Structures are given as structure tokens and as C-alpha cells.
PDB file of C-alpha atoms in Angstrom:
ATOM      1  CA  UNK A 184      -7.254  -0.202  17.693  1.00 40.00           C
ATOM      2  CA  UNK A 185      -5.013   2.969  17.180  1.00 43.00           C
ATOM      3  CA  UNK A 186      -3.672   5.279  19.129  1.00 42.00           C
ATOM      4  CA  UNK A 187      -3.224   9.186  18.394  1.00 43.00           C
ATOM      5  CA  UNK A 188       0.280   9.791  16.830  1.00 45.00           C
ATOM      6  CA  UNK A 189       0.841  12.965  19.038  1.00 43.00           C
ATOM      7  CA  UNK A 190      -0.072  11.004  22.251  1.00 42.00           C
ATOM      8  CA  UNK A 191       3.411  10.328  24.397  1.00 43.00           C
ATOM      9  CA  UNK A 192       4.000   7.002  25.105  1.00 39.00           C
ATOM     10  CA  UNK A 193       6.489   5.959  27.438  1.00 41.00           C
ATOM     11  CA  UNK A 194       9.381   3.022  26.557  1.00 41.00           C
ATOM     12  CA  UNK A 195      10.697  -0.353  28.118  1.00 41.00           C
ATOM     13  CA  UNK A 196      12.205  -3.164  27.343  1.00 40.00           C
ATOM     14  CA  UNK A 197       9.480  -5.345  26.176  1.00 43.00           C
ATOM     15  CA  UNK A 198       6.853  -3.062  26.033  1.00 43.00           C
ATOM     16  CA  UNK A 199       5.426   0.385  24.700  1.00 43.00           C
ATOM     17  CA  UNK A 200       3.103   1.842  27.001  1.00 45.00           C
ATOM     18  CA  UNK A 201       0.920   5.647  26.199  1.00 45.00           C
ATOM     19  CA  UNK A 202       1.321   7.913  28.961  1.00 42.00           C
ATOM     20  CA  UNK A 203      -2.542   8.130  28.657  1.00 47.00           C
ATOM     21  CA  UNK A 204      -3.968   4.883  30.298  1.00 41.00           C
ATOM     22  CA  UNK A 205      -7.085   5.201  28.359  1.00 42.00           C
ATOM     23  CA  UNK A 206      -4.593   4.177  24.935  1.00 40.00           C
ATOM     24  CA  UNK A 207      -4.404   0.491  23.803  1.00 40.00           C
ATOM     25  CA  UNK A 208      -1.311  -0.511  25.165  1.00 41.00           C
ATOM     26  CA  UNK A 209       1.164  -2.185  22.624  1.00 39.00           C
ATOM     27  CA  UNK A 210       3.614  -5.000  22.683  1.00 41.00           C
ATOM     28  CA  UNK A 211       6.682  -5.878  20.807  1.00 40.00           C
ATOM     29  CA  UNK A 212       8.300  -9.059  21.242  1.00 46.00           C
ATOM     30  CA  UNK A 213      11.645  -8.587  22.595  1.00 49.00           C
ATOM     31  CA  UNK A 214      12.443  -5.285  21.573  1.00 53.00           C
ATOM     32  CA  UNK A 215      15.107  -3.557  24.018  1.00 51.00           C
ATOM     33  CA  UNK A 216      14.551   0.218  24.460  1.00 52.00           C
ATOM     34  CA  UNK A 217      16.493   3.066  26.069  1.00 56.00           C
ATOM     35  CA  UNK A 218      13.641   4.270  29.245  1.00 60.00           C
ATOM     36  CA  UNK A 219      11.915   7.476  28.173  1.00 57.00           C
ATOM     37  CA  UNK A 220      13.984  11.105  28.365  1.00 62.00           C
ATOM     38  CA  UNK A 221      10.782  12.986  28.491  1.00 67.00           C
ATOM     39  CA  UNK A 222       7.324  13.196  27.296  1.00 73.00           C
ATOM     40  CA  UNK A 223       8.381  14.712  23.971  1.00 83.00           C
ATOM     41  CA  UNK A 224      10.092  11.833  22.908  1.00 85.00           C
ATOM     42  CA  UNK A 225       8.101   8.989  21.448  1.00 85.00           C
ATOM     43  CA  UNK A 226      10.891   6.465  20.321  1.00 84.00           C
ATOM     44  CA  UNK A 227      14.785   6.567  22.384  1.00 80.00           C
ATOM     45  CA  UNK A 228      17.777   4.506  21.071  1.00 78.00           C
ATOM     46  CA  UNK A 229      15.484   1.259  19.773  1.00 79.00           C
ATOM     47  CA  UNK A 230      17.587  -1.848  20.048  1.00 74.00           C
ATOM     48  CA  UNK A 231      16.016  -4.411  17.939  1.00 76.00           C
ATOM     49  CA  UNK A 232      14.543  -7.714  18.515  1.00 73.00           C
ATOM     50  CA  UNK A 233      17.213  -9.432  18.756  1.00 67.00           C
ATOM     51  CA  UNK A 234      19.655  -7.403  21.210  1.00 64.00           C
ATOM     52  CA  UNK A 235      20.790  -8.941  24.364  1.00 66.00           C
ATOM     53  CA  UNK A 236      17.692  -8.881  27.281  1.00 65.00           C
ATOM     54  CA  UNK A 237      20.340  -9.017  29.801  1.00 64.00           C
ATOM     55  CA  UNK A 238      21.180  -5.334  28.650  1.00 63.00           C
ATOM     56  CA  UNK A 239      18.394  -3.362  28.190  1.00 60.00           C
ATOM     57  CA  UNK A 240      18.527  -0.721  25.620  1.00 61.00           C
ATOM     58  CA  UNK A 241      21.962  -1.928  24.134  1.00 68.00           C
ATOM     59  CA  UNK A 242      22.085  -2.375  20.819  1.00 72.00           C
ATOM     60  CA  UNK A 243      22.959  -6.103  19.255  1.00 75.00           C
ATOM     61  CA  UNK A 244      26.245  -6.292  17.625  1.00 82.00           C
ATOM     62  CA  UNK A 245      26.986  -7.524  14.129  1.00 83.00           C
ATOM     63  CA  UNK A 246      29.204 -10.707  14.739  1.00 79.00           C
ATOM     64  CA  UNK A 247      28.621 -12.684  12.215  1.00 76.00           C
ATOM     65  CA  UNK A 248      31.779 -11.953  10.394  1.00 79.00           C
ATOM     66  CA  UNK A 249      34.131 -11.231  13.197  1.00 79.00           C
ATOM     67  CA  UNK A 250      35.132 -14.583  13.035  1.00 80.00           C
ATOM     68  CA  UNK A 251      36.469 -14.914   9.739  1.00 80.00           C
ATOM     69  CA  UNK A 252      38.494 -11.549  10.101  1.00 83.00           C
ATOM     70  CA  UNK A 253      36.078  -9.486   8.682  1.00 89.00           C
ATOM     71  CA  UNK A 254      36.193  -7.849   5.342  1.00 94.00           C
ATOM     72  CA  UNK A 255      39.197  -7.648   3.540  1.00 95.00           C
ATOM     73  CA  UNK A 256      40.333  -6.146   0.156  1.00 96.00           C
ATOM     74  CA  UNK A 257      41.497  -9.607  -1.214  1.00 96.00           C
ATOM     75  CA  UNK A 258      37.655 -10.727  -0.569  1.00 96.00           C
ATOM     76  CA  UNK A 259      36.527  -8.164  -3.193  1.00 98.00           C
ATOM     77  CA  UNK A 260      36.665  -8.261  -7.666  1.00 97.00           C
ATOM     78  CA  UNK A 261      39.923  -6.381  -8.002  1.00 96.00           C
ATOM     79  CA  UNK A 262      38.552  -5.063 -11.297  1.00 96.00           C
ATOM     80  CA  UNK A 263      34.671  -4.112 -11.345  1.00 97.00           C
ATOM     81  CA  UNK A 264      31.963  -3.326  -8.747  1.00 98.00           C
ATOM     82  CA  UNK A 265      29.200  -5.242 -10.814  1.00 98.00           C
ATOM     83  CA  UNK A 266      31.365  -8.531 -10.899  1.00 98.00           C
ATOM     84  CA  UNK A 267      31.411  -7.624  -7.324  1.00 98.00           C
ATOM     85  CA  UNK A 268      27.618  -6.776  -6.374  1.00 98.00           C
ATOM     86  CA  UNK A 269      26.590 -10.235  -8.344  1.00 98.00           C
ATOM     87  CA  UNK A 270      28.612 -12.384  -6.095  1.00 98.00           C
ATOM     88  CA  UNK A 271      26.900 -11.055  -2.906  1.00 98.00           C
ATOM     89  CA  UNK A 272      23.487 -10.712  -4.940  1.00 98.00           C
ATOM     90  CA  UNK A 273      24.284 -14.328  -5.281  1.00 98.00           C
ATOM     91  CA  UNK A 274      25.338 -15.042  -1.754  1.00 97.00           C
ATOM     92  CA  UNK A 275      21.937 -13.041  -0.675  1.00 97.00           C
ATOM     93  CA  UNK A 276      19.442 -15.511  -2.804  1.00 98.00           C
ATOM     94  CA  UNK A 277      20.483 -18.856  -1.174  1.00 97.00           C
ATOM     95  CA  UNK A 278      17.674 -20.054   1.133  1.00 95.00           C
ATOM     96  CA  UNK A 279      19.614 -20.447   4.454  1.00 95.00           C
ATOM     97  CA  UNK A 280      20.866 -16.975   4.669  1.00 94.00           C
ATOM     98  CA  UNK A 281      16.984 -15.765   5.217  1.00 94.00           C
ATOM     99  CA  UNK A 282      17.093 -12.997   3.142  1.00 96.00           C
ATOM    100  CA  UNK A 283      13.583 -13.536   1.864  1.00 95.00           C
ATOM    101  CA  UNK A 284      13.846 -10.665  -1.221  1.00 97.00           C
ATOM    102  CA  UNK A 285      17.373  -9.585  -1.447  1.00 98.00           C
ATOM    103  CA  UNK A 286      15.886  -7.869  -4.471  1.00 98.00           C
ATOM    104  CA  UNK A 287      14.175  -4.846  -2.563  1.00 98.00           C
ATOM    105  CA  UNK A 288      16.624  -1.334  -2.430  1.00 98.00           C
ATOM    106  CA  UNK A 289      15.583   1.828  -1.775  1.00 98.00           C
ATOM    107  CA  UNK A 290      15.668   4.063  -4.800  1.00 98.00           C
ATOM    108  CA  UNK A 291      16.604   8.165  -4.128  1.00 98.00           C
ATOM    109  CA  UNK A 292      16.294  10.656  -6.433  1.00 97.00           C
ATOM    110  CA  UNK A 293      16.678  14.298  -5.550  1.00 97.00           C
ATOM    111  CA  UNK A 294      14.387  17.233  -7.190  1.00 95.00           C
ATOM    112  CA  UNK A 295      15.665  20.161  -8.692  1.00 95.00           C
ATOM    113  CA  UNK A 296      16.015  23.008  -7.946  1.00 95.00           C
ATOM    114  CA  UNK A 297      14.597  22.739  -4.701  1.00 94.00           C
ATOM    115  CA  UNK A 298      16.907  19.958  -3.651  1.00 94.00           C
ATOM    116  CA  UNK A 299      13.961  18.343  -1.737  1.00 95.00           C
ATOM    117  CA  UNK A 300      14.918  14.082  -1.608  1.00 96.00           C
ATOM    118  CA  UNK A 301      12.366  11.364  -1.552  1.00 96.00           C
ATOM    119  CA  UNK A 302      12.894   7.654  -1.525  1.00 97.00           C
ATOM    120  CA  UNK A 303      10.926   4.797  -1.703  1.00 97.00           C
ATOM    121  CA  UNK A 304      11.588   0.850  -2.265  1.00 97.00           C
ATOM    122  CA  UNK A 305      11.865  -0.747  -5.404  1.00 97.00           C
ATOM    123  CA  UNK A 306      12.638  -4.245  -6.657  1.00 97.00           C
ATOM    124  CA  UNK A 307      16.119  -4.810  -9.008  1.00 98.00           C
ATOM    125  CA  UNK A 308      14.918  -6.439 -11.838  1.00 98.00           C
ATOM    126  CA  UNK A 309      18.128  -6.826 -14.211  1.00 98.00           C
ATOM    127  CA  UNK A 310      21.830  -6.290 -13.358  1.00 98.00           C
ATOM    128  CA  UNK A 311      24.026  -5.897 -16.610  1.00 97.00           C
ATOM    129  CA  UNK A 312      27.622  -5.043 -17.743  1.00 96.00           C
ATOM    130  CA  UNK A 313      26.051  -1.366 -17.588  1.00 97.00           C
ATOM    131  CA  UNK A 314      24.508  -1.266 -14.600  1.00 98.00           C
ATOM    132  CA  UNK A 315      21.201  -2.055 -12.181  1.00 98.00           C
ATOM    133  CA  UNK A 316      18.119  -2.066 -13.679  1.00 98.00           C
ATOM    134  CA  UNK A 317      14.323  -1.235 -11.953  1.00 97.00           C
ATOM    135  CA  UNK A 318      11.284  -0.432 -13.619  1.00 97.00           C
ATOM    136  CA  UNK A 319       8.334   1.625 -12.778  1.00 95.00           C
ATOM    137  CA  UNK A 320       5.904   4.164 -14.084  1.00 94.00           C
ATOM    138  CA  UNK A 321       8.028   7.645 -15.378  1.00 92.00           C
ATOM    139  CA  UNK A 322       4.977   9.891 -16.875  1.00 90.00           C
ATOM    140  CA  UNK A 323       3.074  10.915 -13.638  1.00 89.00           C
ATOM    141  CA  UNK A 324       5.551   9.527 -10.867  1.00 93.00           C
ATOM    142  CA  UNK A 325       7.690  10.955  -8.179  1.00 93.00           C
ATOM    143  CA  UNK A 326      10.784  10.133  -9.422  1.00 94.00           C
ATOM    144  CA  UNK A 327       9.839  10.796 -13.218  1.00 92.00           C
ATOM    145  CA  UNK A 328       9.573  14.197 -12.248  1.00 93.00           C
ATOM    146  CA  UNK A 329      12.768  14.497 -10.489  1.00 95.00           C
ATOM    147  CA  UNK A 330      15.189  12.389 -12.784  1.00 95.00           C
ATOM    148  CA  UNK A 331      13.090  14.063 -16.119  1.00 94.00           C
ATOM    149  CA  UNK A 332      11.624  17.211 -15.205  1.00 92.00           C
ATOM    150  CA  UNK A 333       7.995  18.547 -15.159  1.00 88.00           C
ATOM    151  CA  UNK A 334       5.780  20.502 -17.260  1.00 84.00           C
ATOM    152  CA  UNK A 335       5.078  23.208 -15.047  1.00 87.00           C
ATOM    153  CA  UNK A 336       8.571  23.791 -14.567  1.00 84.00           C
ATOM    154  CA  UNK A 337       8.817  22.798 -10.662  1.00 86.00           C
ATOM    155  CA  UNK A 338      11.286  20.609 -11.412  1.00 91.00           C
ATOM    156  CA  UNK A 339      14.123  20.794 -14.370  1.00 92.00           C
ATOM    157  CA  UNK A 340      15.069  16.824 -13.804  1.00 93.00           C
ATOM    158  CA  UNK A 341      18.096  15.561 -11.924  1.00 96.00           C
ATOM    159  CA  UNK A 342      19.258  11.970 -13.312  1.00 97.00           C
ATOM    160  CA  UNK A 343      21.407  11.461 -10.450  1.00 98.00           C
ATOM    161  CA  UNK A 344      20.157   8.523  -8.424  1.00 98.00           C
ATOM    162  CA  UNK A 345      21.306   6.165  -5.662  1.00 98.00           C
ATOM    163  CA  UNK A 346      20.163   2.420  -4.560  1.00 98.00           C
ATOM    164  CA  UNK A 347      20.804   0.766  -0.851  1.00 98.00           C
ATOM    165  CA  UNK A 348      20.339  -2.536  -0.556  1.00 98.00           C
ATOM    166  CA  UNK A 349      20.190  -4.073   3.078  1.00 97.00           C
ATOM    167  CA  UNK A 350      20.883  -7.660   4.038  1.00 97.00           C
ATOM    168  CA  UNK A 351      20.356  -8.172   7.297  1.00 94.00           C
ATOM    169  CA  UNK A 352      20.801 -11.757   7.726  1.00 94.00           C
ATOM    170  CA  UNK A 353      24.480 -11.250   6.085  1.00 95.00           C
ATOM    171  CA  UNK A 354      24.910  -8.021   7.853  1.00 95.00           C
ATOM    172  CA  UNK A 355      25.656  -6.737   4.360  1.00 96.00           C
ATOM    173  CA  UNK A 356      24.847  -3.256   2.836  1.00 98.00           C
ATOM    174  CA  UNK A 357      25.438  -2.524  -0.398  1.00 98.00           C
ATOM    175  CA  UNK A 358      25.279   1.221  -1.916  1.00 98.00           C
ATOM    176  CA  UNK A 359      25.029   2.336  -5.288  1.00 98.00           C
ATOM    177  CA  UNK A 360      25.369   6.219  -6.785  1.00 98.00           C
ATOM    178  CA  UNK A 361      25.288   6.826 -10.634  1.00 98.00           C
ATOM    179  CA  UNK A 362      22.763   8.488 -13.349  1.00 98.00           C
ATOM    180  CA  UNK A 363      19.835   7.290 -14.791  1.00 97.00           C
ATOM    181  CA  UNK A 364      18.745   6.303 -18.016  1.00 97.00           C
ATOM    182  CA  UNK A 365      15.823   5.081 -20.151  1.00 96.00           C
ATOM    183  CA  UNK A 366      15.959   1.222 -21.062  1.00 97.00           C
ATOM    184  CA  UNK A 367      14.288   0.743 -25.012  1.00 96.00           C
ATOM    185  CA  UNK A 368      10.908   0.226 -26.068  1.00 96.00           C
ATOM    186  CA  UNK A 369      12.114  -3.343 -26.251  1.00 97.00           C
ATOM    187  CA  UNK A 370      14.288  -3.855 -23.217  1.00 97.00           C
ATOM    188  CA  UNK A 371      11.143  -3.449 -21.588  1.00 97.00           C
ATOM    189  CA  UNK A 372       8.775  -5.162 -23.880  1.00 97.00           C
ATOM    190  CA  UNK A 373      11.233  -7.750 -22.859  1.00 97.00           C
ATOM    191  CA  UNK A 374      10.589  -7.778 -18.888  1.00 97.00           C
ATOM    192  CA  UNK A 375       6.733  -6.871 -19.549  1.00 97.00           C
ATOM    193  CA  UNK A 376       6.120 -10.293 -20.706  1.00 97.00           C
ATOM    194  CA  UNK A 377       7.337 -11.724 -17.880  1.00 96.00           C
ATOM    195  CA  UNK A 378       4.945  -9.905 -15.488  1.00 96.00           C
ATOM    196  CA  UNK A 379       1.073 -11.790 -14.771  1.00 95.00           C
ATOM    197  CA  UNK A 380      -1.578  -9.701 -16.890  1.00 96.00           C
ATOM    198  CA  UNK A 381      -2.846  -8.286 -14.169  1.00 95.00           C
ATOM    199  CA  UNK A 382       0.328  -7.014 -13.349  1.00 96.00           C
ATOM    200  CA  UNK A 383       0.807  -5.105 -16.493  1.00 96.00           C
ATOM    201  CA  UNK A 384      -3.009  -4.242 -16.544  1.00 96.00           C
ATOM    202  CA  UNK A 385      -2.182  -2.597 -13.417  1.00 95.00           C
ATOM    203  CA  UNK A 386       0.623  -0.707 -15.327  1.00 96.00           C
ATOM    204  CA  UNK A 387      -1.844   0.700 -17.404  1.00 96.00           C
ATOM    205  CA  UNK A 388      -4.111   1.412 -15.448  1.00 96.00           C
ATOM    206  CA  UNK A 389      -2.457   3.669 -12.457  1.00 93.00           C
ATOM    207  CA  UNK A 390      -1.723   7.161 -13.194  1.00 92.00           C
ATOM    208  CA  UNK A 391       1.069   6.481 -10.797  1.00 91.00           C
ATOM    209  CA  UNK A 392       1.201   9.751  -7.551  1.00 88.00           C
ATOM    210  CA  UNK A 393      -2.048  10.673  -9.005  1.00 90.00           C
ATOM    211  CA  UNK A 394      -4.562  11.953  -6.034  1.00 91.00           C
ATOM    212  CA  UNK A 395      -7.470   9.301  -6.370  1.00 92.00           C
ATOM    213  CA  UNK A 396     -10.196  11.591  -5.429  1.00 94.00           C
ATOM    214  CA  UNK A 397     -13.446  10.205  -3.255  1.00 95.00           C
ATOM    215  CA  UNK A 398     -16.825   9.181  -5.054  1.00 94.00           C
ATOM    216  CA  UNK A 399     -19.752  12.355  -4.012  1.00 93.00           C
ATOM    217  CA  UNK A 400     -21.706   9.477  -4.466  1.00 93.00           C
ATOM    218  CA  UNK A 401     -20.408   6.830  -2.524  1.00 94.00           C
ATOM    219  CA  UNK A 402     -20.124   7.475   1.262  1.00 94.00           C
ATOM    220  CA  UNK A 403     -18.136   4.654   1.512  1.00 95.00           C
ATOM    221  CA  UNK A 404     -15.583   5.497  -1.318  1.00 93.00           C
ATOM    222  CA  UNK A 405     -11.755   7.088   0.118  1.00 94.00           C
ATOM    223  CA  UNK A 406     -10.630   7.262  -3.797  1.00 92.00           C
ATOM    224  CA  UNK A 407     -10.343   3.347  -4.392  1.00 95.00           C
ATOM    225  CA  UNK A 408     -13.500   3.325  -7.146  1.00 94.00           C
ATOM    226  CA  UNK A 409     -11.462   5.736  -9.387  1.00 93.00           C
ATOM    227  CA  UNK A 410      -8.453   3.231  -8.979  1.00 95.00           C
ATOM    228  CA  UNK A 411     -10.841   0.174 -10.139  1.00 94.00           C
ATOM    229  CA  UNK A 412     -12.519   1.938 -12.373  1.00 95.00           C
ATOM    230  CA  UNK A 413      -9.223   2.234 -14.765  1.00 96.00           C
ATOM    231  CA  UNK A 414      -8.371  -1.024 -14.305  1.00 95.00           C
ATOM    232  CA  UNK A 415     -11.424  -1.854 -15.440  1.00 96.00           C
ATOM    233  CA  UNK A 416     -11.207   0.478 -18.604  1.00 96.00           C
ATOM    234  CA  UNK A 417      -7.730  -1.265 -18.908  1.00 96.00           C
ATOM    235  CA  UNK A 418      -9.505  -4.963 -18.707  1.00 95.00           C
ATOM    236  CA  UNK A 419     -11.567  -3.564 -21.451  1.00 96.00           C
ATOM    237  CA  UNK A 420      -9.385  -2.572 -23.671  1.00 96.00           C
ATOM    238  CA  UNK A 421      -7.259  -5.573 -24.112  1.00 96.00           C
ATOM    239  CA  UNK A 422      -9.788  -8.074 -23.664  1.00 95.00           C
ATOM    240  CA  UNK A 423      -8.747 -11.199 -25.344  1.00 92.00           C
ATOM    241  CA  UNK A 424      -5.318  -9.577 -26.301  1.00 92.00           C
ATOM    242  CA  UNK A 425      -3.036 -12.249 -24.374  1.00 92.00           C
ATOM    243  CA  UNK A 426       0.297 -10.028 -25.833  1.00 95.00           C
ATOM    244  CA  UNK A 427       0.158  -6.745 -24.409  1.00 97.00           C
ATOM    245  CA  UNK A 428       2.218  -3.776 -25.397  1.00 97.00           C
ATOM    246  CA  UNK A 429       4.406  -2.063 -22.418  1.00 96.00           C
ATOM    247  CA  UNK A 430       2.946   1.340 -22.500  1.00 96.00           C
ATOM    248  CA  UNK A 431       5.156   4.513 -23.187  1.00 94.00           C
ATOM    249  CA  UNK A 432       5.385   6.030 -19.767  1.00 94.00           C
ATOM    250  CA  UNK A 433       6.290   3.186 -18.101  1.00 95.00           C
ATOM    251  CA  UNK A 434       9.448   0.819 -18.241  1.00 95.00           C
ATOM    252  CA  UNK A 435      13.023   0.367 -17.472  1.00 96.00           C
ATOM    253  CA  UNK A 436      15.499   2.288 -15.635  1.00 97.00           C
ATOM    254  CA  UNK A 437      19.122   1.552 -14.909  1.00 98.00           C
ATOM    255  CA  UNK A 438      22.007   3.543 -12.893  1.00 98.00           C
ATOM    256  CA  UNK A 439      24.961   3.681 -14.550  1.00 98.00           C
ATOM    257  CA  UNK A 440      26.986   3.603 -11.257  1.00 98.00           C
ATOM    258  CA  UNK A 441      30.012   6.084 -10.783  1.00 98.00           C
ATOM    259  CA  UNK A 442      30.416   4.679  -7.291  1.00 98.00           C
ATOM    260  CA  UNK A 443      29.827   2.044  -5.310  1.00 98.00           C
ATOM    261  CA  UNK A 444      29.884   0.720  -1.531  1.00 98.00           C
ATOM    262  CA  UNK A 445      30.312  -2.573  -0.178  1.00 98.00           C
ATOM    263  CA  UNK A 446      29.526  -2.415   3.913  1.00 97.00           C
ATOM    264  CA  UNK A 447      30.317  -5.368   6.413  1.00 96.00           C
ATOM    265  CA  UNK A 448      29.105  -5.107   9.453  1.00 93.00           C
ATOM    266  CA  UNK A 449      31.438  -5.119  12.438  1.00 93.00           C
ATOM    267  CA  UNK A 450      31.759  -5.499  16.101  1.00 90.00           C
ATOM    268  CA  UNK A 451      31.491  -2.451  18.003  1.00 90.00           C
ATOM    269  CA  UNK A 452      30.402  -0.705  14.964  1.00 91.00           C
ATOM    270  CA  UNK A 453      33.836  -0.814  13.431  1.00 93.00           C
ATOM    271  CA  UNK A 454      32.611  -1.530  10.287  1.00 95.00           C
ATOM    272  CA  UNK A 455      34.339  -2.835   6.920  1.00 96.00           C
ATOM    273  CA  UNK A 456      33.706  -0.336   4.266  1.00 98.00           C
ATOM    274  CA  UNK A 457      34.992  -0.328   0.551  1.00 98.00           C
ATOM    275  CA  UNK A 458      34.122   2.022  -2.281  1.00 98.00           C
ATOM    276  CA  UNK A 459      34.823   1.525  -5.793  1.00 98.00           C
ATOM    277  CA  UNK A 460      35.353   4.733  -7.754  1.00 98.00           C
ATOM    278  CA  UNK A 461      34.770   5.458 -11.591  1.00 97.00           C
ATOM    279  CA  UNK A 462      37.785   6.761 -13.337  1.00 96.00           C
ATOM    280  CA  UNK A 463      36.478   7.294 -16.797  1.00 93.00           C
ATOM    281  CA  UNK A 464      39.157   7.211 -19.869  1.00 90.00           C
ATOM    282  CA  UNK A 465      38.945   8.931 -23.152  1.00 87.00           C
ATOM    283  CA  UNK A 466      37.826   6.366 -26.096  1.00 82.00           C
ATOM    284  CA  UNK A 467      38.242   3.374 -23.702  1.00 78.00           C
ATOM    285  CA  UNK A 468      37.133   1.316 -20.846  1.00 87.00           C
ATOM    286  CA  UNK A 469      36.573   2.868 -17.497  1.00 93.00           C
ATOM    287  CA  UNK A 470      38.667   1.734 -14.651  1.00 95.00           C
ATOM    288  CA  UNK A 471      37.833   1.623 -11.364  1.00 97.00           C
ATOM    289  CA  UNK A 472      39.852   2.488  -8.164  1.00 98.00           C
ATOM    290  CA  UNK A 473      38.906   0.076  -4.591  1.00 98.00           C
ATOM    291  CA  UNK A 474      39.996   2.170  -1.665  1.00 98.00           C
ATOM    292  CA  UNK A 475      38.859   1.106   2.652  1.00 98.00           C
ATOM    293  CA  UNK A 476      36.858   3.717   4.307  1.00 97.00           C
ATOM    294  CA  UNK A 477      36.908   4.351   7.757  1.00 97.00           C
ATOM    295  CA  UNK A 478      33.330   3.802   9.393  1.00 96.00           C
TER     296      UNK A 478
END
């Protein structure tokens, strides 16, 4: 069942009910939530599942490292960010923290010259000396055209990125702002191997953002037969082929980070915050400076 998305609902503790009793009514399973301002208002002040049901509509705290003093500056690499980020990715991946993909991040690139953002989440596939490494499709997608440009000119490419990674179990955030840049034929090659062959039929296949238009023919259709009908062109092509090349529009992409954020959450939403800063040096190593932020 569905409800209409401009249908008011009104919110409890518990429970999300539609104004209009002739709506499904939906339940959560513990999720606290501010009563209703007015009808306009479809979601107030959500609390999560796991706030306090004694308090209704108040927020749970992050506590889970208020009892070793928090976050300090002695916790953290004195000397490089990615040093830094591979200890916590490491933290993240043990089993009993329940971080189930500690992989995903959001990925945002910004358009030019509209300025117009867009986001979406991506899995880190490599972390290097460089940088973090994703890879994707960068010929017909989103964020090919606003890190590279586009033919018609709407947008003259913007390599400035950022990643987010959220760990909620840890209460850990992790933020990352730097430029992009093409990994080689190879790199890639290298990581395509790796990936089942339907995965990299798939990467063949999609004409990634593409709008998969609807079969005349087929009543039924919503744009999903245009979708199988490449892979299937894609299954033809390398029948029997078990080696695979990666194709040219699609591959690796790494941010070269020029700063990056390591969050702790906090009681009371004083929050640990440290940002290391690029200093770059003429015909040598770039340092970096470590400096608290207030939350």
C-alpha cells in the first residue's frame, strides 16, 4: 500500500498516522517524534530508533566515547590523514562494531557554472598513499559531467569533490574534500578483474543517467526491456571471452584530498572535531597541519 506524498500525516512516538483516515496507517518501531506543528509539516525533529521512550521526541545521545574522554589530538597520526583514515577504516571492518559496509560514502560533486550539487553513495574501493579511490561509469554519468564537462556546454567540469563516510555504530564521521582524477587504463583493468562477469557485463551494458524509455509495444514495459536488452547485446559480445576488457568510459577515480575531517560524536552534541589541512611545498612533500574545531 502507499500513501499520497502530499497527504499530511500527523506524528507520535511510535507511530505515523495520515490525517486522512482512509490512508494505510504506518508503523515504525520505536521511533520517538516531536507531535505535529501543523498540517504542513510531514516529518518534526525525528529522534531515531533508538532514543530514550521515556522522552518522547528527544534525540539519543552519542555516549559511546564519553567514557574514555572523548577524542583527543594524541589519538590521531601526527603526520598524515590517510595513515589516519586507515586506522578507523580498520576499526570500522571488525565484526562486533556492526558496521555492516563501512565501505559506503556519499560522493558530491558540484556542476559548473550553475553551481547546482548532487550526491549519491558510492563504495571505496582502494585507499593509497595518494588518496581514496571509487569507480563508476564517467561517459554518460552525473558526476562525469560535473567533474569533466559536457558536450553541449552545460557544464565546463569541476574536479572538486568530497566523500562522507558515516559509522554509526562507532559514532564516527569521517569527511574528505580534494580533486579528482582519472586512475589508468590498467589501475582499473586491475579492479575489473576482481568484479563477477556479470558485474562488469553490467558495466558495459548501462549507459549510466541514460532515460530508459518505455516499449510502444509492451504495455507492461516502464523502460526495463531497453536496460536488458544491452545487457544482452553485452552477453553477446563477449560470449566465451572469460577476460574482459574494462571499457573506456568507465573506471577509477580517486580524490586527492586537500582536507580532511575526523568527527567523534559527543554528549550533548559537543562533538570532537579535527581537520587536517594540506600545506603543499615547492619540489617536496606536502605537510599537513591537525588543528580542533569547535562543533
Amino acid at each position: 500500500m502507499r500513501a499520497s506524498c502530499c497527504r499530511p500525516f500527523s506524528v507520535s512516538a511510535g507511530t505515523l498516522r495520515p490525517l486522512n483516515p482512509r490512508v494505510a496507517t504506518f508503523t515504525t518501531k520505536t521511533m520517538a517524534l516531536h507531535p505535529a506543528q501543523d498540517g504542513a509539516k510531514l516529518i518534526f525533529a525525528p529522534a531515531g530508533t533508538l532514543a530514550d521512550p521515556s522522552v518522547p521526541g528527544q534525540a539519543a545521545q552519542f555516549l559511546k566515547a564519553e567514557t574514555r574522554g572523548g577524542l583527543r589530538r594524541s589519538d590521531l597520526d601526527p603526520d598524515s590523514p590517510i595513515a589516519q583514515f586507515h586506522t578507523w577504516f580498520t576499526d570500522a571492518s571488525q565484526p562486533e562494531t556492526g558496521v555492516s559496509h563501512p565501505e559506503t560514502c556519499t560522493l558530491s560533486t558540484a556542476q559548473l557554472p550553475s553551481g547546482r550539487i548532487s550526491a549519491r553513495m558510492v563504495y571505496l574501493k582502494e585507499l593509497d598513499p595518494k588518496g581514496f579511490v571509487i569507480y563508476s561509469n564517467f561517459g554518460t554519468s552525473g558526476k562525469a559531467r560535473d567533474l569533466f564537462g559536457s558536450e553541449d556546454g552545460s557544464s565546463t567540469g569541476n574536479p572538486w569533490a568530497s566523500l562522507v563516510f558515516w559509522w554509526e555504530p562507532l559514532e564516527r564521521q569521517v569527511r574528505v574534500e580534494g580533486r579528482a582524477e582519472r586512475l589508468t587504463t590498467e589501475e582499473s583493468q586491475a579492479y575489473f578483474d576482481t568484479r563477477v562477469r556479470g558485474s562488469r557485463l553490467g558495466a558495459w551494458s548501462s549507459k549510466q543517467s541514460a532515460v530508459l524509455h518505455p516499449d510502444p509495444a509492451n504495455p507492461d514495459d516502464d523502460g526495463r526491456a531497453q536496460l536488458d536488452k544491452w545487457v544482452k547485446e553485452s552477453e553477446q559480445r563477449f560470449e566465451g571471452e572469460e577476460k574482459i576488457p574494462v571499457p573506456e568510459f568507465w573506471g577509477g577515480l580517486r580524490i586527492v584530498p586537500e582536507r580532511v575531517e575526523f568527527w567523534q560524536g559527543r554528549q550533548n552534541r559537543l562533538h570532537d572535531r579535527f581537520v587536517y589541512d594540506r600545506v603543499h611545498q615547492d619540489g617536496g612533500k606536502d605537510n599537513w597541519t591537525l588543528e580542533r574545531l569547535s562543533p
